PDB file of C-alpha atoms in Angstrom:
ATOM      1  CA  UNK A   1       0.000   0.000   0.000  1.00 61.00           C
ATOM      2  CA  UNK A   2       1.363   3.422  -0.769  1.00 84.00           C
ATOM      3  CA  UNK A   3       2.002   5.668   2.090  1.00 84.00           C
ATOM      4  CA  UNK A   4      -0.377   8.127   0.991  1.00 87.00           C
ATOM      5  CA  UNK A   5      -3.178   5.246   0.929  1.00 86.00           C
ATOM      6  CA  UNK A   6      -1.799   4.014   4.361  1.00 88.00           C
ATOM      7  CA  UNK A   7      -2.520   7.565   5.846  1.00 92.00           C
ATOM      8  CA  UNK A   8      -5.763   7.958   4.622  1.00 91.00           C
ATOM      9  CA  UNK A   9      -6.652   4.471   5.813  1.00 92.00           C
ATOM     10  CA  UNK A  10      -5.686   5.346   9.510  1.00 90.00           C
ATOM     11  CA  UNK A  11      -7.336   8.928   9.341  1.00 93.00           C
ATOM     12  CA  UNK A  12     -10.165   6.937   8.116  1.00 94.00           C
ATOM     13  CA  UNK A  13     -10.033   4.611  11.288  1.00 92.00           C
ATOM     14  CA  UNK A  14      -9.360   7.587  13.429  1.00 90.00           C
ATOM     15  CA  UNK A  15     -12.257   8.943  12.592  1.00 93.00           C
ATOM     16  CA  UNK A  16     -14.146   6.218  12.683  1.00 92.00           C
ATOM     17  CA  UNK A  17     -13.404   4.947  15.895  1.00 87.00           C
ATOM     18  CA  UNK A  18     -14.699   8.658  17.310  1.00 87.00           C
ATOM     19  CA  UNK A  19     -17.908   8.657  15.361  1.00 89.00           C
ATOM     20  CA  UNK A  20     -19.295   5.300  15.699  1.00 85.00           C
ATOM     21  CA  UNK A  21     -18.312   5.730  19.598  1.00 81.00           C
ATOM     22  CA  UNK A  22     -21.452   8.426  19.260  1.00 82.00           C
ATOM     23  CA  UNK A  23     -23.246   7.285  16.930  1.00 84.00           C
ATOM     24  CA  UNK A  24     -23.254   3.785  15.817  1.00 83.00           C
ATOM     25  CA  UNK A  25     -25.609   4.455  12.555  1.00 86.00           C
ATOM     26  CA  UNK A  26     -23.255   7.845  11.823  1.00 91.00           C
ATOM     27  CA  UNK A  27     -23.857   7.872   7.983  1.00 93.00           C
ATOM     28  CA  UNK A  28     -20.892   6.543   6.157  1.00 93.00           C
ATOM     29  CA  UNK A  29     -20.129   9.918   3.630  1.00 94.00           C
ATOM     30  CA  UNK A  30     -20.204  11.483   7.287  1.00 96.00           C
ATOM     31  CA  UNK A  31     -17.071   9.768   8.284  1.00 95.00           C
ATOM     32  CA  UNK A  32     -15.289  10.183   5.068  1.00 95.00           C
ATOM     33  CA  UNK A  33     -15.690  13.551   5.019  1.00 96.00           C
ATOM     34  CA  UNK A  34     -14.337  14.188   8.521  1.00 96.00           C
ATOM     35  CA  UNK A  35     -11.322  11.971   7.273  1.00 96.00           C
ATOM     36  CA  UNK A  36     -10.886  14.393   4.919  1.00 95.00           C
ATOM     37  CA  UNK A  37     -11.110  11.682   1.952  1.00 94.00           C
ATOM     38  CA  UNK A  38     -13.779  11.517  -1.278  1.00 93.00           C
ATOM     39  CA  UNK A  39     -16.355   8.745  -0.712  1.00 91.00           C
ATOM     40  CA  UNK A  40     -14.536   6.705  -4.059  1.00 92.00           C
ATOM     41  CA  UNK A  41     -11.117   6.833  -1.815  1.00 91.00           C
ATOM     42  CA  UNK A  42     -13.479   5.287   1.153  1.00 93.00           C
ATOM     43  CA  UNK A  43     -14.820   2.625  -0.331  1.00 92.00           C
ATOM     44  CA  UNK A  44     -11.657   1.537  -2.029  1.00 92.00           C
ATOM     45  CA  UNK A  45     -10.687   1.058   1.695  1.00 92.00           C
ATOM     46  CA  UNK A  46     -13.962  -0.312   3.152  1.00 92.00           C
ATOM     47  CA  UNK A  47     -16.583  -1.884   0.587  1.00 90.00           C
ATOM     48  CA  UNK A  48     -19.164  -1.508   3.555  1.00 89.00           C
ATOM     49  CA  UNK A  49     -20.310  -0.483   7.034  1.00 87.00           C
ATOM     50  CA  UNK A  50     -19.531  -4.111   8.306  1.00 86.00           C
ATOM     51  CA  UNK A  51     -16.311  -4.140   6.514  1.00 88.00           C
ATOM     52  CA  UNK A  52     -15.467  -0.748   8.528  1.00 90.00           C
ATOM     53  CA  UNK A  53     -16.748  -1.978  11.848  1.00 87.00           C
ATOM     54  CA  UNK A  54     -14.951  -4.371  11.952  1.00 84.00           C
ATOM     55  CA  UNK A  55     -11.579  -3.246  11.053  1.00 86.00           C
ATOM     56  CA  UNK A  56     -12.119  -0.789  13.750  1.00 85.00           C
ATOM     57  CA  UNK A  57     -12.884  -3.114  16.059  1.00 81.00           C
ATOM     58  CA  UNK A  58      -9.669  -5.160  15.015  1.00 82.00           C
ATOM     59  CA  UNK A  59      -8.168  -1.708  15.351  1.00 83.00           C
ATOM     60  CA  UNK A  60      -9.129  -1.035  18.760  1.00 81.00           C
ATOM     61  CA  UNK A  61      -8.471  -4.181  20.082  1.00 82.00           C
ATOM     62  CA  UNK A  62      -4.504  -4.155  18.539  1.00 86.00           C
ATOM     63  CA  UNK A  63      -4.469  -0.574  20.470  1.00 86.00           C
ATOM     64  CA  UNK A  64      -5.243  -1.970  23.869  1.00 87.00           C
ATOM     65  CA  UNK A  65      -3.405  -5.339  23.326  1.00 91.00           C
ATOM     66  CA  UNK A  66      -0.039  -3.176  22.238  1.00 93.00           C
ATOM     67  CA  UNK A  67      -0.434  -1.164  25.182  1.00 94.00           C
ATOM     68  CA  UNK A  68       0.608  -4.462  27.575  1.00 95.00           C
ATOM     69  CA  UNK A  69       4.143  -4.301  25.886  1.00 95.00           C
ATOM     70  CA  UNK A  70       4.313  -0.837  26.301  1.00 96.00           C
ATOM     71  CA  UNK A  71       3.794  -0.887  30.049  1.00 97.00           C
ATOM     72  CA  UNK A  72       5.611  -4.068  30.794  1.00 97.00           C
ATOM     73  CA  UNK A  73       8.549  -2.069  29.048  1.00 97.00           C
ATOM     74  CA  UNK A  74       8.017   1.165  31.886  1.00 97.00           C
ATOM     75  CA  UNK A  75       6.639  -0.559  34.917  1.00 97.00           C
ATOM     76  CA  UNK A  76       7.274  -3.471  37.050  1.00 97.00           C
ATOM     77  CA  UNK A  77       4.470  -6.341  36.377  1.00 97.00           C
ATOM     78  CA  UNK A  78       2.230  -5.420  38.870  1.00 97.00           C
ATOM     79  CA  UNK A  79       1.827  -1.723  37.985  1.00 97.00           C
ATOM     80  CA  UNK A  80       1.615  -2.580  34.396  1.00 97.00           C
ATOM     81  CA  UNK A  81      -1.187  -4.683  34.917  1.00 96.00           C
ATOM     82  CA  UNK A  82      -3.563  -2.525  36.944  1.00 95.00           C
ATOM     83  CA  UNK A  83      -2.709   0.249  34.525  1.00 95.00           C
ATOM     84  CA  UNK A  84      -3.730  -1.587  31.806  1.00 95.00           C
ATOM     85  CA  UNK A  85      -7.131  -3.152  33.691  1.00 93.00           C
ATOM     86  CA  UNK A  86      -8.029   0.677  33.646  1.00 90.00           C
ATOM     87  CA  UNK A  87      -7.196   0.977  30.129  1.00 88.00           C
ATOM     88  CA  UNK A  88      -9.195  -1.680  29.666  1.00 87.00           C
ATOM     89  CA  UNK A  89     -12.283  -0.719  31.355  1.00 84.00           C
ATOM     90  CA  UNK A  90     -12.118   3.167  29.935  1.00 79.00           C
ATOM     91  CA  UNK A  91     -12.276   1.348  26.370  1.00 79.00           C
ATOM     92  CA  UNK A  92     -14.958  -0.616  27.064  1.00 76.00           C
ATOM     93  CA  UNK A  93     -16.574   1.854  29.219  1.00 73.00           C
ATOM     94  CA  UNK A  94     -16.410   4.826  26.249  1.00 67.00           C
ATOM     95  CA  UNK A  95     -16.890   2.585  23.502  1.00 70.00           C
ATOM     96  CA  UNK A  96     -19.995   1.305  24.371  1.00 65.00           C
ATOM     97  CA  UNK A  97     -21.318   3.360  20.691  1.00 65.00           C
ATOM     98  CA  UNK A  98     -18.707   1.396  19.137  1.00 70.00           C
ATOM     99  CA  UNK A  99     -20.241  -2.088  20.819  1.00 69.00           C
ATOM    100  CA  UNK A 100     -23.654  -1.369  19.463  1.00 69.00           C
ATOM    101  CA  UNK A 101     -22.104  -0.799  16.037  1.00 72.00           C
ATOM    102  CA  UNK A 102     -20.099  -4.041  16.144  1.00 71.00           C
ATOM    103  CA  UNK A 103     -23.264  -6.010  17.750  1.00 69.00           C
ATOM    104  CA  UNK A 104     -25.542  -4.234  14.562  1.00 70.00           C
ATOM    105  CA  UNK A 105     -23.096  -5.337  11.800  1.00 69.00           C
ATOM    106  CA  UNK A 106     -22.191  -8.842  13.543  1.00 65.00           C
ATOM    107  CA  UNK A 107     -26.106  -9.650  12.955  1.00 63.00           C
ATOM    108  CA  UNK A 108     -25.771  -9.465   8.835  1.00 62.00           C
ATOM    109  CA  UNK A 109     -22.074  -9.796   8.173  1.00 57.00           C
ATOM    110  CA  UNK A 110     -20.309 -12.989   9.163  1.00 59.00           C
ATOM    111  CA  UNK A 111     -18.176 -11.705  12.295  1.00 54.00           C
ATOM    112  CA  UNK A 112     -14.847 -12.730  12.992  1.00 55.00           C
ATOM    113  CA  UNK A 113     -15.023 -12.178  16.758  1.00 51.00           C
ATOM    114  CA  UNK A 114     -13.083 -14.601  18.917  1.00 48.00           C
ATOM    115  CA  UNK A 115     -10.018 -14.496  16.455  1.00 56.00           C
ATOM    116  CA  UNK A 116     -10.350 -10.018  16.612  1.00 60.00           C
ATOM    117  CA  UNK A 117     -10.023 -10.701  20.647  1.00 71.00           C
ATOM    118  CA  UNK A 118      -7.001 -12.866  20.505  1.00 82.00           C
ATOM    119  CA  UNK A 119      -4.629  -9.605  20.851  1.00 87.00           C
ATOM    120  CA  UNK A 120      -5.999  -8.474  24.034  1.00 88.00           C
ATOM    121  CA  UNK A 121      -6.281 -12.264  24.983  1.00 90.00           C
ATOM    122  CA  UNK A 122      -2.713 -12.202  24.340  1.00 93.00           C
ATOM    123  CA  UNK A 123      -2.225  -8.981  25.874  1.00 94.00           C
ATOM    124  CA  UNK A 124      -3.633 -10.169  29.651  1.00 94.00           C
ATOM    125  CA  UNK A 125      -1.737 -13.585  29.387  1.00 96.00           C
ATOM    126  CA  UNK A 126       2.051 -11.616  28.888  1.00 96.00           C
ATOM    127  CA  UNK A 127       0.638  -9.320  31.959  1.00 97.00           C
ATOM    128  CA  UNK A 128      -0.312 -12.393  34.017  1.00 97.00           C
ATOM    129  CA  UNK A 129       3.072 -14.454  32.901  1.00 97.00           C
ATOM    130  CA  UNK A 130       5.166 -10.981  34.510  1.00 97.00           C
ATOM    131  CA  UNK A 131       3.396 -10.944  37.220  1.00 97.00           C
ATOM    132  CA  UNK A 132       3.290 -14.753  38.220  1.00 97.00           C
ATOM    133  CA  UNK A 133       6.715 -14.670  37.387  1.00 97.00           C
ATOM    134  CA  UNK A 134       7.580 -11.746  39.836  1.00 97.00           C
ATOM    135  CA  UNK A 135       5.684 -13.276  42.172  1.00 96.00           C
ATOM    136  CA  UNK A 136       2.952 -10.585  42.561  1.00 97.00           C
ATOM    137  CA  UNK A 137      -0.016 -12.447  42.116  1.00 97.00           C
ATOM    138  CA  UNK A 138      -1.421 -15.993  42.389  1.00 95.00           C
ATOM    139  CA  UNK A 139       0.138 -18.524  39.894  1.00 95.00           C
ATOM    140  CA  UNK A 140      -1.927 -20.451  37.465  1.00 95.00           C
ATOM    141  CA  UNK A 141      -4.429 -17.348  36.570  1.00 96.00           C
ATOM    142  CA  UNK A 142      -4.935 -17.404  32.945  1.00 95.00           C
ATOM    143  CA  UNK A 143      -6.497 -14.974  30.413  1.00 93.00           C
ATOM    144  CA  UNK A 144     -10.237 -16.742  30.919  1.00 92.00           C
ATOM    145  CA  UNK A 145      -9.862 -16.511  34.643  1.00 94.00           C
ATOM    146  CA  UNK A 146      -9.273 -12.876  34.735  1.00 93.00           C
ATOM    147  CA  UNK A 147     -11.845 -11.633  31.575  1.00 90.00           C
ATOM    148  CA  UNK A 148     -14.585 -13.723  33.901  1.00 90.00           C
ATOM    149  CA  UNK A 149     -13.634 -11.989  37.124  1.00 90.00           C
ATOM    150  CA  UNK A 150     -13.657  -8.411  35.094  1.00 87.00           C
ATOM    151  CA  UNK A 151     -17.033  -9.321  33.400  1.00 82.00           C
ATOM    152  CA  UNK A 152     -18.752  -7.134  35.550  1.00 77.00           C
ATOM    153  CA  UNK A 153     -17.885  -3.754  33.517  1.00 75.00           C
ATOM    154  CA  UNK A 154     -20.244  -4.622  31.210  1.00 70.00           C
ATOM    155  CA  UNK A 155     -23.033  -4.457  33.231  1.00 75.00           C
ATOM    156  CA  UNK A 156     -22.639  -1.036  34.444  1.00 77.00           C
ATOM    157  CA  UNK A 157     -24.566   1.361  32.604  1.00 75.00           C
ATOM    158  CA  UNK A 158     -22.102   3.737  30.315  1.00 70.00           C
ATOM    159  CA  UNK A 159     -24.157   6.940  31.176  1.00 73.00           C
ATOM    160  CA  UNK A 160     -23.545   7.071  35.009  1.00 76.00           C
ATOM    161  CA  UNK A 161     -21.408   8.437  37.056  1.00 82.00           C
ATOM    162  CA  UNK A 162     -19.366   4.784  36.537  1.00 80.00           C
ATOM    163  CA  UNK A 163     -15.256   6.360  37.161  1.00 81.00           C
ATOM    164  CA  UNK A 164     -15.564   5.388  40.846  1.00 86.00           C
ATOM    165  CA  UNK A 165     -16.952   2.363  40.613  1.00 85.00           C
ATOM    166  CA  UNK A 166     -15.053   0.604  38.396  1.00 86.00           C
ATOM    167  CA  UNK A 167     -11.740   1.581  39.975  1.00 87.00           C
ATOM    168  CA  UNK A 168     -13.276  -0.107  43.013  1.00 89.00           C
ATOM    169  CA  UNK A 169     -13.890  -3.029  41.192  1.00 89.00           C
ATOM    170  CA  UNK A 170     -10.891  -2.983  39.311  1.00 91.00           C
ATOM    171  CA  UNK A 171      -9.014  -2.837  43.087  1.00 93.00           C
ATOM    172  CA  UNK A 172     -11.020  -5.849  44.404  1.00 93.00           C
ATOM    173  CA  UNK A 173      -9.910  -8.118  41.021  1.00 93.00           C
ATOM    174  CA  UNK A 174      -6.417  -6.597  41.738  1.00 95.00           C
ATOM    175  CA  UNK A 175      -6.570  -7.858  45.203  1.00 95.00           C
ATOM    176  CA  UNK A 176      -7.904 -11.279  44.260  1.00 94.00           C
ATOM    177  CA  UNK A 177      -5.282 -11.904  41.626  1.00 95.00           C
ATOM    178  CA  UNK A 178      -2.543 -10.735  44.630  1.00 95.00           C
ATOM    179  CA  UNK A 179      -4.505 -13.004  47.061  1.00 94.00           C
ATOM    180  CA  UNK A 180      -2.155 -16.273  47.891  1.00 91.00           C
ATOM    181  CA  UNK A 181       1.035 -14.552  45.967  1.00 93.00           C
ATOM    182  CA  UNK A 182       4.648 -15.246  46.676  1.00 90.00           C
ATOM    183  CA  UNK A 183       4.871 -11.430  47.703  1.00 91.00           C
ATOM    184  CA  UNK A 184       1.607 -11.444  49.831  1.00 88.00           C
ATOM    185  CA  UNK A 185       2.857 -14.585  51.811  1.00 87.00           C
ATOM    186  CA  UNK A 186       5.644 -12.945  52.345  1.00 88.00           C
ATOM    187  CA  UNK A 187       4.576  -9.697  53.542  1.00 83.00           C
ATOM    188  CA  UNK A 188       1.896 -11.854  55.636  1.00 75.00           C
ATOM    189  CA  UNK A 189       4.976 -13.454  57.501  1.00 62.00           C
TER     190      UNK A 189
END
């Protein structure tokens, strides 16, 4: 792809992500134009809405599964891992526009959902490896164990006051997970 098409791709994705975040029916010429691209250079990219939804949503999910690496690369395991459990929940908590998009499309395009999730999958199982590994939190959790004990950010509703409630929840997983660690034994000694 020529650099030129690359960059309008991305814009295009940029822009996407923000608009179907507010409005998951946003008309498609709407997003193109923001992009700053003719409908013809649009298409070329994205034949369709579902086509577009869904490369966002393979788009978002690369963004939060990269962001692992990047942390593991600043902070020691455990930090890294509760900063990127509040990534996580802002992204699910702000995107809930883009969910309703991605549910809408998934119900007339043939969606390729579990293999889209495999870099945030990913992403939690290097966290959990550091961390078992430095001894910070129980060994044995794996990527199912923790995306059931975080399930509970999708129930709260999007449009309340939801900030201080999820970093409470967020805290109690994060205490669970350190629950029975090497480093909590120790400091229980």
């Amino acid at each position: 792809m020529r650099s030129d098409a690359k960059k309008n791709r991305e814009r295009i994705l940029k822009v996407a992500v923000a608009e179907l975040t507010l409005d998951p029916a946003v008309p498609l010429s709407a997003i193109a134009k923001k992009a700053g691209v003719g409908q013809g250079t649009f298409y070329r990219h994205f034949a369709n809405r579902e086509a577009l939804v869904f490369e966002v949503y393979q788009f978002e999910m690369q963004q939060v599964a990269s962001l692992a690496e990047q942390l593991l690369a600043t902070k020691p395991p455990k930090e890294a891992l509760r900063e990127w459990m509040d990534c996580l929940v802002e992204y699910a908590m702000t995107k809930a526009g883009l969910a309703t998009a991605i549910r809408q499309a998934a119900s007339t395009y043939e969606f390729p959902g579990k293999s889209g999730y495999a870099p945030v999958q990913a992403a939690a199982e290097l966290l959990l490896r550091a961390n078992e590994k430095a001894g910070t939190i129980r060994s044995g959790v794996t990527h199912d164990d923790f995306f059931l004990a975080t399930a509970g950010i999708w129930q709260i509703d999007s449009q309340s006051e939801w900030r201080p409630r999820l970093a409470r929840l967020m805290d109690l997983v994060m205490d669970g997970l350190c629950a029975g660690s090497p480093e909590s034994l120790k400091n229980n000694v």
